[in-house]
Short mmCIF file of C-alpha atoms in Angstrom, two decimals:
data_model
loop_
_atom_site.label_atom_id
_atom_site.label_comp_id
_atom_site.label_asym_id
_atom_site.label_seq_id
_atom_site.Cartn_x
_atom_site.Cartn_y
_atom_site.Cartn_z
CA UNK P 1 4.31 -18.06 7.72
CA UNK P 2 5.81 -20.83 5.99
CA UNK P 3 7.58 -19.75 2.54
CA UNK P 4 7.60 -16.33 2.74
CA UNK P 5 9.41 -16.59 6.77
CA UNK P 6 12.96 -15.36 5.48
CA UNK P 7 11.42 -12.19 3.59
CA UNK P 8 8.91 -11.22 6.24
CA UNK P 9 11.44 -11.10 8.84
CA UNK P 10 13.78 -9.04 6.84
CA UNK P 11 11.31 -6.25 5.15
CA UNK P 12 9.93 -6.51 8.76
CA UNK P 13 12.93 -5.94 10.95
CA UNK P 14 13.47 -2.72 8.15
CA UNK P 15 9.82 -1.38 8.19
CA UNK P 16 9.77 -1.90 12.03
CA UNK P 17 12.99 0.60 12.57
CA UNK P 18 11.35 3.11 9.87
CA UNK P 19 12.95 2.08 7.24
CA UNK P 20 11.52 1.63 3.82
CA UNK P 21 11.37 -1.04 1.19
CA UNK P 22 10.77 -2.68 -2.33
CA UNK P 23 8.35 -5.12 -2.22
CA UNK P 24 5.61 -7.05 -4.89
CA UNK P 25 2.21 -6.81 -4.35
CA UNK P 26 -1.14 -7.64 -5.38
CA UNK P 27 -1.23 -5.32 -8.38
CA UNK P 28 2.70 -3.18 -9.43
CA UNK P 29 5.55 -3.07 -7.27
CA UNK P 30 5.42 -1.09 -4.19
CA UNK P 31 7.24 1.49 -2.24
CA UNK P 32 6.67 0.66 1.26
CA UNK P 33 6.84 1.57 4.44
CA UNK P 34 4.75 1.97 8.36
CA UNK P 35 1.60 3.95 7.73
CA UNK P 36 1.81 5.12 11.24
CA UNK P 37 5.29 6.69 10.60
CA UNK P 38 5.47 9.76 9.60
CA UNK P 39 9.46 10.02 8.78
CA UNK P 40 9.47 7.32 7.11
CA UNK P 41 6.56 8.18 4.77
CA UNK P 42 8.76 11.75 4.34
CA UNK P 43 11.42 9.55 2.68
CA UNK P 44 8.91 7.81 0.63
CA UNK P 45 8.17 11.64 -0.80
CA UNK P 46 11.37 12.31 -1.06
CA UNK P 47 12.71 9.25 -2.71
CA UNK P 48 9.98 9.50 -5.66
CA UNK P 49 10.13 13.46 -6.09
CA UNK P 50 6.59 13.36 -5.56
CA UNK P 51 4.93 16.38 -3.91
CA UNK P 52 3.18 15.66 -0.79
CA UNK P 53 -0.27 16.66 -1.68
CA UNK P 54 -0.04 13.79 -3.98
CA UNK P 55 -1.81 11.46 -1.26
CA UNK P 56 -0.44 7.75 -0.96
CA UNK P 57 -2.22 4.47 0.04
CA UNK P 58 -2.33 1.45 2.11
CA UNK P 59 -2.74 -2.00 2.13
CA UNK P 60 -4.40 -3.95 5.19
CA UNK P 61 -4.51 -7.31 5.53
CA UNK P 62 -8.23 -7.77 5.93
CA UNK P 63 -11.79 -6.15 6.75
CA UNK P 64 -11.15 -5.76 10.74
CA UNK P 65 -7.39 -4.03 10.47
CA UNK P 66 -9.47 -1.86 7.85
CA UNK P 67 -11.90 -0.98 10.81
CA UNK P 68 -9.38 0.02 12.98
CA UNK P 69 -7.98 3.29 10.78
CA UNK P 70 -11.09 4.23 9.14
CA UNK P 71 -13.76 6.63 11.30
CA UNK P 72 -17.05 4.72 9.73
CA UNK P 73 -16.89 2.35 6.62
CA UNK P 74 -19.64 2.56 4.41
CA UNK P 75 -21.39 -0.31 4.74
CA UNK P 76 -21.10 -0.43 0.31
CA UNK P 77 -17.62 -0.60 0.94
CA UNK P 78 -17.75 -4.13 2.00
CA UNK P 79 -20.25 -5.35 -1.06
CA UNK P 80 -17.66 -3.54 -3.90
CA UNK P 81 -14.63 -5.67 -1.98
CA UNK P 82 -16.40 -8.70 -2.51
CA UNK P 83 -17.59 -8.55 -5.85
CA UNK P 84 -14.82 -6.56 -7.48
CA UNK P 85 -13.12 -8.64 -10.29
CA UNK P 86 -9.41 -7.05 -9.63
CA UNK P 87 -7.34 -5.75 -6.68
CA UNK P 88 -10.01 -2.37 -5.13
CA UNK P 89 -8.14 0.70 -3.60
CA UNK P 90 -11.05 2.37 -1.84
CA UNK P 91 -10.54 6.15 -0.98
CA UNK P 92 -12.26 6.60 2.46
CA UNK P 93 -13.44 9.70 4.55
CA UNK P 94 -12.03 10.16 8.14
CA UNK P 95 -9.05 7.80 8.74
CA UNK P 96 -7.35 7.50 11.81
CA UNK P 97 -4.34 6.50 13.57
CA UNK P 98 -2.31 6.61 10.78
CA UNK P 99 1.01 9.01 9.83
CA UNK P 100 -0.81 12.86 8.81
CA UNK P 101 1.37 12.95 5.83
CA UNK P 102 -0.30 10.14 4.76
CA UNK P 103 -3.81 12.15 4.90
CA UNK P 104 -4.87 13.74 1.93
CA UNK P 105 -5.62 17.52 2.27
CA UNK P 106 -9.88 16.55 2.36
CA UNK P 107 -8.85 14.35 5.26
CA UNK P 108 -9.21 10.91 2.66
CA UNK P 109 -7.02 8.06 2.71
CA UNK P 110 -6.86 5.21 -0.03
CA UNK P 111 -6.70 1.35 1.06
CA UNK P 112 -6.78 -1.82 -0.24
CA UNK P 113 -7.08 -4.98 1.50
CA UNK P 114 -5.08 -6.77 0.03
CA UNK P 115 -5.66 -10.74 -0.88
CA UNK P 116 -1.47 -10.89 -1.82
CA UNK P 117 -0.05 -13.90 0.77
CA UNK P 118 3.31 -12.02 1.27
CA UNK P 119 1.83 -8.84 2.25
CA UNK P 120 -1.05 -10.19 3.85
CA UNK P 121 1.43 -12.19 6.29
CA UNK P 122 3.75 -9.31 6.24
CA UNK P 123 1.03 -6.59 7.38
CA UNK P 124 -0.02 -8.74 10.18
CA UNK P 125 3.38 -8.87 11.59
CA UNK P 126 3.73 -5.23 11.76
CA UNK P 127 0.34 -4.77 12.99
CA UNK P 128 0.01 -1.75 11.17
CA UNK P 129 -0.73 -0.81 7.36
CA UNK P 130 1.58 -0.92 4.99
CA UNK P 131 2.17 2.03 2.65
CA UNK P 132 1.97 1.23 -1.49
CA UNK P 133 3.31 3.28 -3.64
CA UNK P 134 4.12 2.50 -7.60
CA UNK P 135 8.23 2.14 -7.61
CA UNK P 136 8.79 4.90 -9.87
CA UNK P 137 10.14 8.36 -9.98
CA UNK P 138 7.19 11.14 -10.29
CA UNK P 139 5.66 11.73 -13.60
CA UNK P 140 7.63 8.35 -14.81
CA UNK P 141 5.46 5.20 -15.70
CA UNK P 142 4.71 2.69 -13.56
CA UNK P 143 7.16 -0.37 -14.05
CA UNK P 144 5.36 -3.18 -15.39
CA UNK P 145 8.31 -5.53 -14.01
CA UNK P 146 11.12 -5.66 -11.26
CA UNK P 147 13.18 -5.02 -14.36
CA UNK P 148 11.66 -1.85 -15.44
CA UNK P 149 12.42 -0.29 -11.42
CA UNK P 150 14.96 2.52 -12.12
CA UNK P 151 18.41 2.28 -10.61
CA UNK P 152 17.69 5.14 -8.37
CA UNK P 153 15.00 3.69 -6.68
CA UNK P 154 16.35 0.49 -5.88
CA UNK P 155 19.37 2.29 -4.60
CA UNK P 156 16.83 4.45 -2.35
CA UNK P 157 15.09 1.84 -0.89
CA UNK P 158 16.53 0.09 2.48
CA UNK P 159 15.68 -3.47 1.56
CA UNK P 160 14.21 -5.07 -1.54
CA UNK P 161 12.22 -8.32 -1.07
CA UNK P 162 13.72 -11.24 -3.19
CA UNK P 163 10.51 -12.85 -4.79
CA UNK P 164 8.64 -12.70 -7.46
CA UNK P 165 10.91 -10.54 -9.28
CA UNK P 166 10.51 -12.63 -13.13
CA UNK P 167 6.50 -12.11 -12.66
CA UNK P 168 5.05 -9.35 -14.80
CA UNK P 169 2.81 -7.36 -12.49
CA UNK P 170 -0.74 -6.88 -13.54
CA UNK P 171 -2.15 -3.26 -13.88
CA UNK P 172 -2.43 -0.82 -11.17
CA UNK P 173 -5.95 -1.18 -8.74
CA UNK P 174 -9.19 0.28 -8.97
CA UNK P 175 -9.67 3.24 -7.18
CA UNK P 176 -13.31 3.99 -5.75
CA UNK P 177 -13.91 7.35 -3.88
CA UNK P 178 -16.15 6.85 -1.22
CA UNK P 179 -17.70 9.71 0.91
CA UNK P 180 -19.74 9.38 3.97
CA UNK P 181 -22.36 11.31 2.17
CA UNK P 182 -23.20 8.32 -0.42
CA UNK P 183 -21.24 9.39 -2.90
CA UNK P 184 -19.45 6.87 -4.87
CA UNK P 185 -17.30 8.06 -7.60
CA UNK P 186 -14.75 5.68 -9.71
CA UNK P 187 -11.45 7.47 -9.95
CA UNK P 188 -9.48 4.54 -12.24
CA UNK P 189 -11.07 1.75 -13.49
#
């Protein structure tokens, strides 16, 4: 684990006891917390006024965890990942084993796989996904750095990782919708 050991352990002992917490990622700075757990992803809601038909994503740490909570991954799937110039949340059909909060109301789930070290190292660990949400309030913008996080959510949160907090976060992912049908549609570029 190396550099990140201290960090991991602590946003892991938090996440592991359904806790949720602050933590940098690949793209903004993300609300986080077990995909599989339900009351935890309630506080997520909860802490960022955000209704819960608002659907959230996940990060995995690579193709095979991705396997393992979606039904059938379009084979294209694998070909955008690879080729796509920035961070790629893909909105699947059919995932499973993950919290049904977490499920949007057309049974779709977003999720990234994520090339971030820390949360690559950090998801492994838990063995499970790792929710991402922007760290703002509902209908606020997105903080472009730690600085910009409101007051209320870092008082919400139950652990915020120390790194990386000076770095300006690049823009939010790409979002791709795709169905089982074919259909591919590009939701933000």
């Amino acid at each position: 684990m190396g550099e990140y050991t201290e960090e991991i352990n602590n946003a892991y002992n938090v996440l592991k006891r359904g806790g949720i917490i602050l933590y940098p990622t690949d793209t903004v700075w993300g609300i986080g917390c077990d995909a599989t757990n339900a009351d935890a992803i309630d506080k997520i809601f909860a802490l960022k006024k955000r209704s819960e038909e608002k659907a959230l994503i996940c990060l995995v740490s690579d193709f095979k965890m991705l396997n393992q909570y979606v039904e059938d991954v379009p084979e294209v799937a694998y070909d955008i990942l690879k080729y796509a110039a920035k961070p790629t949340t893909i909105v699947y059909d059919q995932p499973i084993r993950v919290a049904e909060n977490l499920v949007g109301a057309d049974n779709t789930l977003g999720i990234r796989v994520t090339k971030d070290k820390f949360c690559q190292q950090l998801i492994r660990k838990l063995k499970k996904p790792l929710v991402s949400t922007s760290a703002n309030l509902s209908g606020q913008p997105t903080p472009e750095t730690f600085g910009d996080i409101s007051k209320e959510i870092l008082e919400g949160v139950d652990y915020v990782v120390n790194l990386h907090q000076s770095i300006k976060t690049p823009k939010p992912s790409a979002i791709i919708k795709l169905s089982n049908d074919g259909k591919v549609q590009v939701i933000r570029k």
